[in-house]
Coordinates of C-alpha atoms in Angstrom, one line a residue:
M1 CA 121.7 97.3 120.3
D2 CA 119.4 95.9 122.9
E3 CA 121.2 96.3 126.3
A4 CA 119.3 93.5 128.0
T5 CA 120.3 90.8 125.5
G6 CA 122.9 92.2 123.2
A7 CA 120.7 91.8 120.2
I8 CA 121.9 94.1 117.4
T9 CA 118.3 94.9 116.4
T10 CA 115.6 96.1 118.8
P11 CA 113.4 93.1 119.9
I12 CA 109.6 93.3 119.4
Y13 CA 108.2 93.2 123.0
Q14 CA 104.8 91.8 122.0
T15 CA 103.2 91.8 125.5
T16 CA 100.3 93.6 127.2
A17 CA 101.8 93.7 130.7
Y18 CA 105.0 93.2 132.7
H19 CA 106.0 91.1 135.7
Y20 CA 105.8 93.1 139.0
P21 CA 108.0 94.6 140.4
E22 CA 110.7 94.2 137.7
G23 CA 108.4 95.6 135.0
E24 CA 106.9 98.5 137.0
K25 CA 108.7 100.9 134.6
Y26 CA 106.4 99.8 131.8
R27 CA 103.3 98.4 133.6
Y28 CA 101.0 98.0 130.6
S29 CA 101.9 98.4 126.9
R30 CA 99.2 101.0 126.2
E31 CA 101.3 103.2 128.6
A32 CA 104.8 102.1 127.8
N33 CA 106.5 99.4 125.8
P34 CA 110.3 98.9 125.3
T35 CA 110.2 98.7 121.5
V36 CA 108.1 101.8 121.3
L37 CA 110.3 103.7 123.7
E38 CA 113.3 102.9 121.5
L39 CA 111.5 104.6 118.6
T40 CA 110.8 107.7 120.7
K41 CA 114.6 107.8 121.5
K42 CA 115.3 107.7 117.8
I43 CA 113.0 110.7 116.9
V44 CA 114.6 112.6 119.8
E45 CA 118.0 112.1 118.2
L46 CA 116.8 112.9 114.7
E47 CA 115.0 116.2 115.8
N48 CA 117.4 117.2 118.5
A49 CA 114.5 117.3 120.9
E50 CA 114.1 116.9 124.7
M51 CA 111.4 114.2 124.5
G52 CA 109.5 112.2 122.0
V53 CA 106.2 110.3 121.9
A54 CA 104.9 107.6 119.5
F55 CA 101.3 107.2 118.4
S56 CA 99.1 104.8 116.5
S57 CA 99.0 107.2 113.4
G58 CA 100.0 110.6 112.2
M59 CA 96.4 111.8 113.0
G60 CA 96.8 110.3 116.4
A61 CA 99.9 112.5 116.9
I62 CA 98.1 115.6 115.7
S63 CA 94.8 115.0 117.6
T64 CA 96.4 113.9 120.8
S65 CA 98.8 116.9 120.8
A66 CA 95.9 119.3 120.1
L67 CA 93.6 117.9 122.7
A68 CA 96.4 117.9 125.3
L69 CA 97.3 121.6 124.8
L70 CA 93.9 123.1 124.0
K71 CA 90.7 123.4 125.9
P72 CA 87.3 125.1 125.3
G73 CA 87.8 128.9 125.0
N74 CA 91.4 128.6 123.7
S75 CA 92.3 129.7 120.2
V76 CA 94.3 127.9 117.5
L77 CA 95.6 129.1 114.1
V78 CA 95.8 126.7 111.2
H79 CA 96.0 127.3 107.4
R80 CA 93.5 126.2 104.7
D81 CA 96.0 124.4 102.5
M82 CA 96.8 121.5 104.7
F83 CA 95.9 117.8 104.7
G84 CA 92.2 117.5 104.5
R85 CA 91.7 115.3 107.5
S86 CA 93.8 117.6 109.7
Y87 CA 91.8 120.6 108.5
R88 CA 88.5 118.9 109.3
F89 CA 89.8 117.9 112.8
F90 CA 90.6 121.5 113.7
T91 CA 87.7 123.3 111.9
D92 CA 85.0 120.7 112.7
Y93 CA 85.8 118.8 115.8
L94 CA 87.8 121.3 117.8
K95 CA 85.5 124.2 116.9
N96 CA 82.4 122.1 118.0
W97 CA 84.3 121.4 121.2
G98 CA 84.5 125.1 122.0
V99 CA 88.0 126.0 120.7
N100 CA 88.2 129.1 118.6
V101 CA 89.7 128.1 115.3
D102 CA 91.1 130.6 112.7
A103 CA 92.3 129.4 109.3
S104 CA 94.8 131.5 107.3
N105 CA 94.8 131.6 103.5
P106 CA 97.7 129.9 101.9
G107 CA 101.2 131.4 102.0
S108 CA 103.8 132.1 104.6
D109 CA 103.1 135.8 104.6
N110 CA 99.4 135.3 105.2
I111 CA 100.0 132.8 108.1
I112 CA 102.5 135.2 109.8
E113 CA 100.2 138.2 109.4
K114 CA 97.4 136.2 110.9
A115 CA 99.6 135.1 113.8
K116 CA 100.4 138.7 114.5
S117 CA 96.8 139.8 114.6
K118 CA 96.1 138.3 118.0
R119 CA 97.5 135.9 120.6
Y120 CA 96.8 132.2 119.7
D121 CA 97.3 129.5 122.3
V122 CA 98.6 127.1 119.6
I123 CA 99.7 127.7 116.0
F124 CA 99.7 124.5 113.9
V125 CA 101.3 124.5 110.4
E126 CA 102.7 122.1 107.9
N127 CA 106.2 123.2 107.0
I128 CA 105.5 122.0 103.4
T129 CA 101.8 122.1 102.7
N130 CA 99.7 119.3 101.2
P131 CA 99.2 119.1 98.3
L132 CA 100.4 122.4 96.7
L133 CA 103.8 122.4 98.4
R134 CA 103.7 126.0 99.9
V135 CA 106.7 126.4 102.2
V136 CA 106.2 128.1 105.5
D137 CA 109.0 130.3 106.9
I138 CA 109.3 128.5 110.2
T139 CA 112.1 130.8 111.3
E140 CA 110.0 134.0 111.0
L141 CA 106.8 132.3 112.2
S142 CA 108.5 131.0 115.4
K143 CA 109.7 134.6 116.2
V144 CA 106.1 135.8 116.1
A145 CA 104.9 132.8 118.1
K146 CA 107.4 133.5 120.9
E147 CA 106.6 137.2 121.0
R148 CA 102.9 136.3 121.3
G149 CA 103.3 133.4 123.7
S150 CA 102.0 130.8 121.3
I151 CA 103.0 127.2 121.1
L152 CA 104.1 126.4 117.6
I153 CA 103.5 122.9 116.3
V154 CA 105.0 122.0 112.9
D155 CA 103.9 118.9 110.9
A156 CA 107.2 118.0 109.2
T157 CA 106.0 114.9 107.4
F158 CA 106.9 116.1 104.0
S159 CA 110.4 117.3 104.9
T160 CA 111.6 114.7 107.4
P161 CA 114.5 115.6 109.7
I162 CA 116.8 115.1 106.7
N163 CA 115.5 118.2 105.0
Q164 CA 114.5 120.3 108.0
K165 CA 114.6 120.2 111.8
P166 CA 111.8 122.6 112.8
L167 CA 112.9 122.7 116.5
E168 CA 116.2 124.2 115.5
L169 CA 114.3 126.9 113.6
G170 CA 112.3 127.8 116.7
A171 CA 109.3 125.5 116.8
D172 CA 108.1 124.0 120.1
I173 CA 106.8 120.7 118.8
V174 CA 107.3 118.7 115.6
V175 CA 104.9 116.0 114.5
H176 CA 105.2 113.3 111.8
S177 CA 103.0 110.8 110.1
A178 CA 105.8 108.2 110.4
S179 CA 103.8 106.0 108.0
K180 CA 105.3 108.1 105.3
F181 CA 108.9 108.9 104.7
L182 CA 110.2 107.9 108.1
A183 CA 109.1 104.3 107.9
G184 CA 109.3 104.5 104.2
H185 CA 107.9 101.2 102.9
N186 CA 104.1 101.6 102.8
D187 CA 103.7 98.8 105.4
V188 CA 103.1 100.5 108.7
I189 CA 100.8 103.2 110.3
A190 CA 102.5 105.3 112.9
G191 CA 102.8 108.8 114.2
L192 CA 105.5 110.7 116.2
A193 CA 105.9 113.9 118.1
A194 CA 109.0 115.5 119.6
G195 CA 109.9 118.7 121.3
Y196 CA 110.2 120.4 124.7
G197 CA 109.6 118.1 127.6
K198 CA 107.1 120.5 129.3
Y199 CA 104.7 120.0 126.4
L200 CA 105.5 116.4 125.5
N201 CA 104.9 115.1 129.0
V202 CA 101.4 116.6 128.9
I203 CA 100.9 115.1 125.4
D204 CA 102.1 111.7 126.6
Q205 CA 99.6 111.6 129.5
M206 CA 96.9 112.4 127.0
R207 CA 98.1 109.6 124.7
R208 CA 97.9 107.1 127.6
T209 CA 94.3 108.3 128.4
L210 CA 93.0 108.4 124.8
G211 CA 94.8 105.1 123.9
T212 CA 96.4 106.5 120.7
S213 CA 99.4 104.2 121.5
L214 CA 101.6 102.6 119.0
D215 CA 101.9 98.8 118.7
A216 CA 105.3 97.2 119.3
H217 CA 105.5 95.5 115.9
A218 CA 104.6 98.8 114.1
A219 CA 107.3 100.5 116.2
Y220 CA 109.8 97.9 115.1
L221 CA 108.9 98.4 111.4
T222 CA 109.3 102.2 111.8
L223 CA 112.7 101.8 113.5
R224 CA 113.8 99.5 110.6
G225 CA 112.7 102.1 108.1
I226 CA 114.5 104.9 109.8
K227 CA 117.8 103.1 109.4
T228 CA 117.7 103.9 105.7
L229 CA 116.1 107.3 105.9
K230 CA 119.1 109.3 104.8
I231 CA 119.9 107.1 101.9
R232 CA 116.3 107.1 100.7
M233 CA 115.8 110.8 101.0
D234 CA 119.0 111.6 99.1
V235 CA 117.6 109.5 96.2
I236 CA 114.1 110.8 96.6
N237 CA 115.2 114.5 96.7
R238 CA 117.2 114.0 93.5
N239 CA 114.6 112.1 91.7
A240 CA 111.8 114.5 92.5
E241 CA 113.8 117.5 91.4
Q242 CA 114.5 115.9 88.0
I243 CA 110.9 114.8 87.5
A244 CA 109.6 118.3 88.4
E245 CA 111.9 119.8 85.8
F246 CA 110.7 117.3 83.2
L247 CA 107.1 117.9 83.9
E248 CA 107.5 121.7 83.8
G249 CA 108.6 121.4 80.2
H250 CA 106.0 118.9 79.2
P251 CA 103.3 120.2 76.7
K252 CA 100.5 118.3 78.4
V253 CA 101.3 119.9 81.8
V254 CA 99.8 123.3 82.7
K255 CA 101.7 123.9 86.0
V256 CA 104.1 122.2 88.4
Y257 CA 104.2 122.7 92.1
Y258 CA 107.6 121.9 93.6
P259 CA 109.6 124.1 96.0
G260 CA 112.8 123.2 94.2
L261 CA 111.7 124.9 91.0
K262 CA 112.6 128.6 90.5
S263 CA 109.1 129.1 89.3
H264 CA 107.6 128.1 92.6
V265 CA 106.2 131.0 94.6
D266 CA 108.1 130.0 97.7
Y267 CA 111.4 129.1 96.1
E268 CA 113.4 131.6 98.0
I269 CA 111.8 130.6 101.4
A270 CA 112.5 127.0 100.5
R271 CA 116.2 127.7 99.8
K272 CA 116.4 129.4 103.2
V273 CA 114.7 126.9 105.5
L274 CA 115.1 123.5 103.7
K275 CA 118.2 121.4 103.1
G276 CA 116.5 119.4 100.4
F277 CA 113.2 120.0 98.6
G278 CA 111.5 116.7 99.4
G279 CA 109.9 113.9 97.4
V280 CA 106.4 115.3 96.8
L281 CA 105.3 117.4 93.9
S282 CA 101.9 118.2 92.3
F283 CA 101.0 119.1 88.7
E284 CA 98.0 120.2 86.7
V285 CA 97.3 118.6 83.4
N286 CA 95.5 119.8 80.3
G287 CA 91.7 119.3 80.8
G288 CA 89.8 118.6 83.9
Q289 CA 89.1 115.7 86.2
E290 CA 88.6 113.2 83.4
S291 CA 92.1 114.0 82.0
A292 CA 93.8 113.8 85.4
L293 CA 92.2 110.4 86.2
K294 CA 93.1 109.1 82.7
V295 CA 96.8 110.0 83.3
M296 CA 96.7 108.3 86.7
K297 CA 95.1 105.1 85.3
S298 CA 97.5 105.0 82.4
L299 CA 100.6 104.8 84.5
K300 CA 102.4 101.4 84.7
L301 CA 105.2 101.8 87.2
I302 CA 103.8 104.6 89.4
I303 CA 101.0 103.3 91.6
P304 CA 97.7 105.1 92.0
A305 CA 97.1 105.2 95.8
Q306 CA 96.2 107.5 98.7
T307 CA 99.6 107.6 100.5
L308 CA 103.1 109.0 100.0
G309 CA 106.6 108.8 101.3
G310 CA 107.4 105.1 100.4
V311 CA 110.1 103.6 98.3
N312 CA 107.5 103.1 95.6
S313 CA 106.3 106.1 93.6
V314 CA 102.6 106.7 94.1
I315 CA 100.2 109.2 92.5
S316 CA 96.8 110.5 93.7
H317 CA 94.0 112.9 92.8
P318 CA 93.6 115.2 95.8
A319 CA 90.1 116.5 94.8
T320 CA 88.6 112.9 95.1
M321 CA 91.2 111.4 97.5
S322 CA 93.2 113.1 100.2
H323 CA 91.2 116.3 100.1
R324 CA 87.8 114.9 99.3
T325 CA 86.3 116.1 102.6
L326 CA 86.8 119.8 101.5
S327 CA 83.9 121.5 99.9
L328 CA 84.3 122.9 96.4
E329 CA 84.6 126.4 97.8
E330 CA 87.3 125.3 100.2
R331 CA 89.2 123.6 97.4
K332 CA 88.9 126.7 95.3
I333 CA 90.4 128.9 98.0
V334 CA 93.3 126.6 98.5
G335 CA 93.9 126.1 94.7
I336 CA 93.1 122.4 94.4
T337 CA 91.7 122.0 90.9
D338 CA 90.1 118.9 89.4
S339 CA 93.1 118.6 87.0
L340 CA 95.6 118.5 89.9
L341 CA 97.6 115.3 90.6
R342 CA 100.0 114.7 93.5
L343 CA 103.0 112.6 93.0
S344 CA 105.2 111.1 95.7
V345 CA 108.5 110.1 94.2
G346 CA 110.2 106.9 95.2
I347 CA 113.6 105.4 94.8
E348 CA 113.1 103.8 91.4
D349 CA 115.3 104.7 88.4
V350 CA 114.4 108.3 87.5
N351 CA 114.5 107.6 83.8
D352 CA 111.9 104.8 84.2
L353 CA 109.7 107.2 86.2
I354 CA 110.0 109.9 83.6
E355 CA 109.2 107.4 80.8
D356 CA 106.1 106.2 82.6
L357 CA 104.9 109.8 83.1
D358 CA 105.6 110.8 79.5
R359 CA 103.7 107.7 78.2
A360 CA 100.7 108.5 80.4
L361 CA 100.6 112.2 79.6
C362 CA 100.8 111.4 75.9
T363 CA 97.4 109.6 76.1
L364 CA 95.8 113.1 76.5
Y365 CA 94.6 114.9 73.3

């Protein structure tokens, strides 16, 4: 509820500036905006954090946090099997800026061993990796980070606070592409970070300087989406698990990547650190890129698009879409093949989704 007016939904404060001296708390909407601040309060509640900050995108949250906490000569650890644009930001931009960037091979054990090898100023990981759904043991990694004096940042876009709260497992900062599951309707671009105040205050000052600030209307849409987050994720978790099981038994599917399957390499870690296995899964089809694209184009209900986390189910081809910036060698190391498809499961009737996938897969010889 809005305390100033009694409105039962948060108003959209669509303004650049505020009357002095009454509005001195906000000054200018690039720095602070009442609608946006309401969203930061919400992510603090969801993640049990000390402070939250909102950004113009998920990449805005990642880049601003990294630029606030790192400087030339510092070192950061990432992993190769992460969102392509995030990987490029660390390994291209930050490295050229003078930050020492090390990239671990996929897998929780590899990341933890790398973290033990030397002291990193920052360790940045996705708790569920994109697109092969490796699950990082945040509990064990956070112990190493604390022993080494490293700041642990966890991108929890795939899990949402419904399936995991990284701060409770020992992380220092959690970031989200709020455009995905948090907002949940494929109609807004936003990013969020939450964690300890001593770090988030520094990050917030960098946001004000860089201008990676969230618009009031986008904040309102994100707040609206969060109201149904628990309901949506319950359905999405359930749908994704059933679809993963269906695909694993399909004759046209070579392999399925989903942490809720017993066949997944990180199934035991997933059971330990996740409350639910999430709404994203990937699978390889018989044949190569031509077969994968044929399946994607043959779908009627599931939408081919480069996004995830909405109420609509969407499918993408990582090699030519989300991870197109990776070289062939980099994709090979990660395990992204030309026949790999990534599916973000929505809230549609699961039988309709399975029927759509079966029909598309049966177009393959």
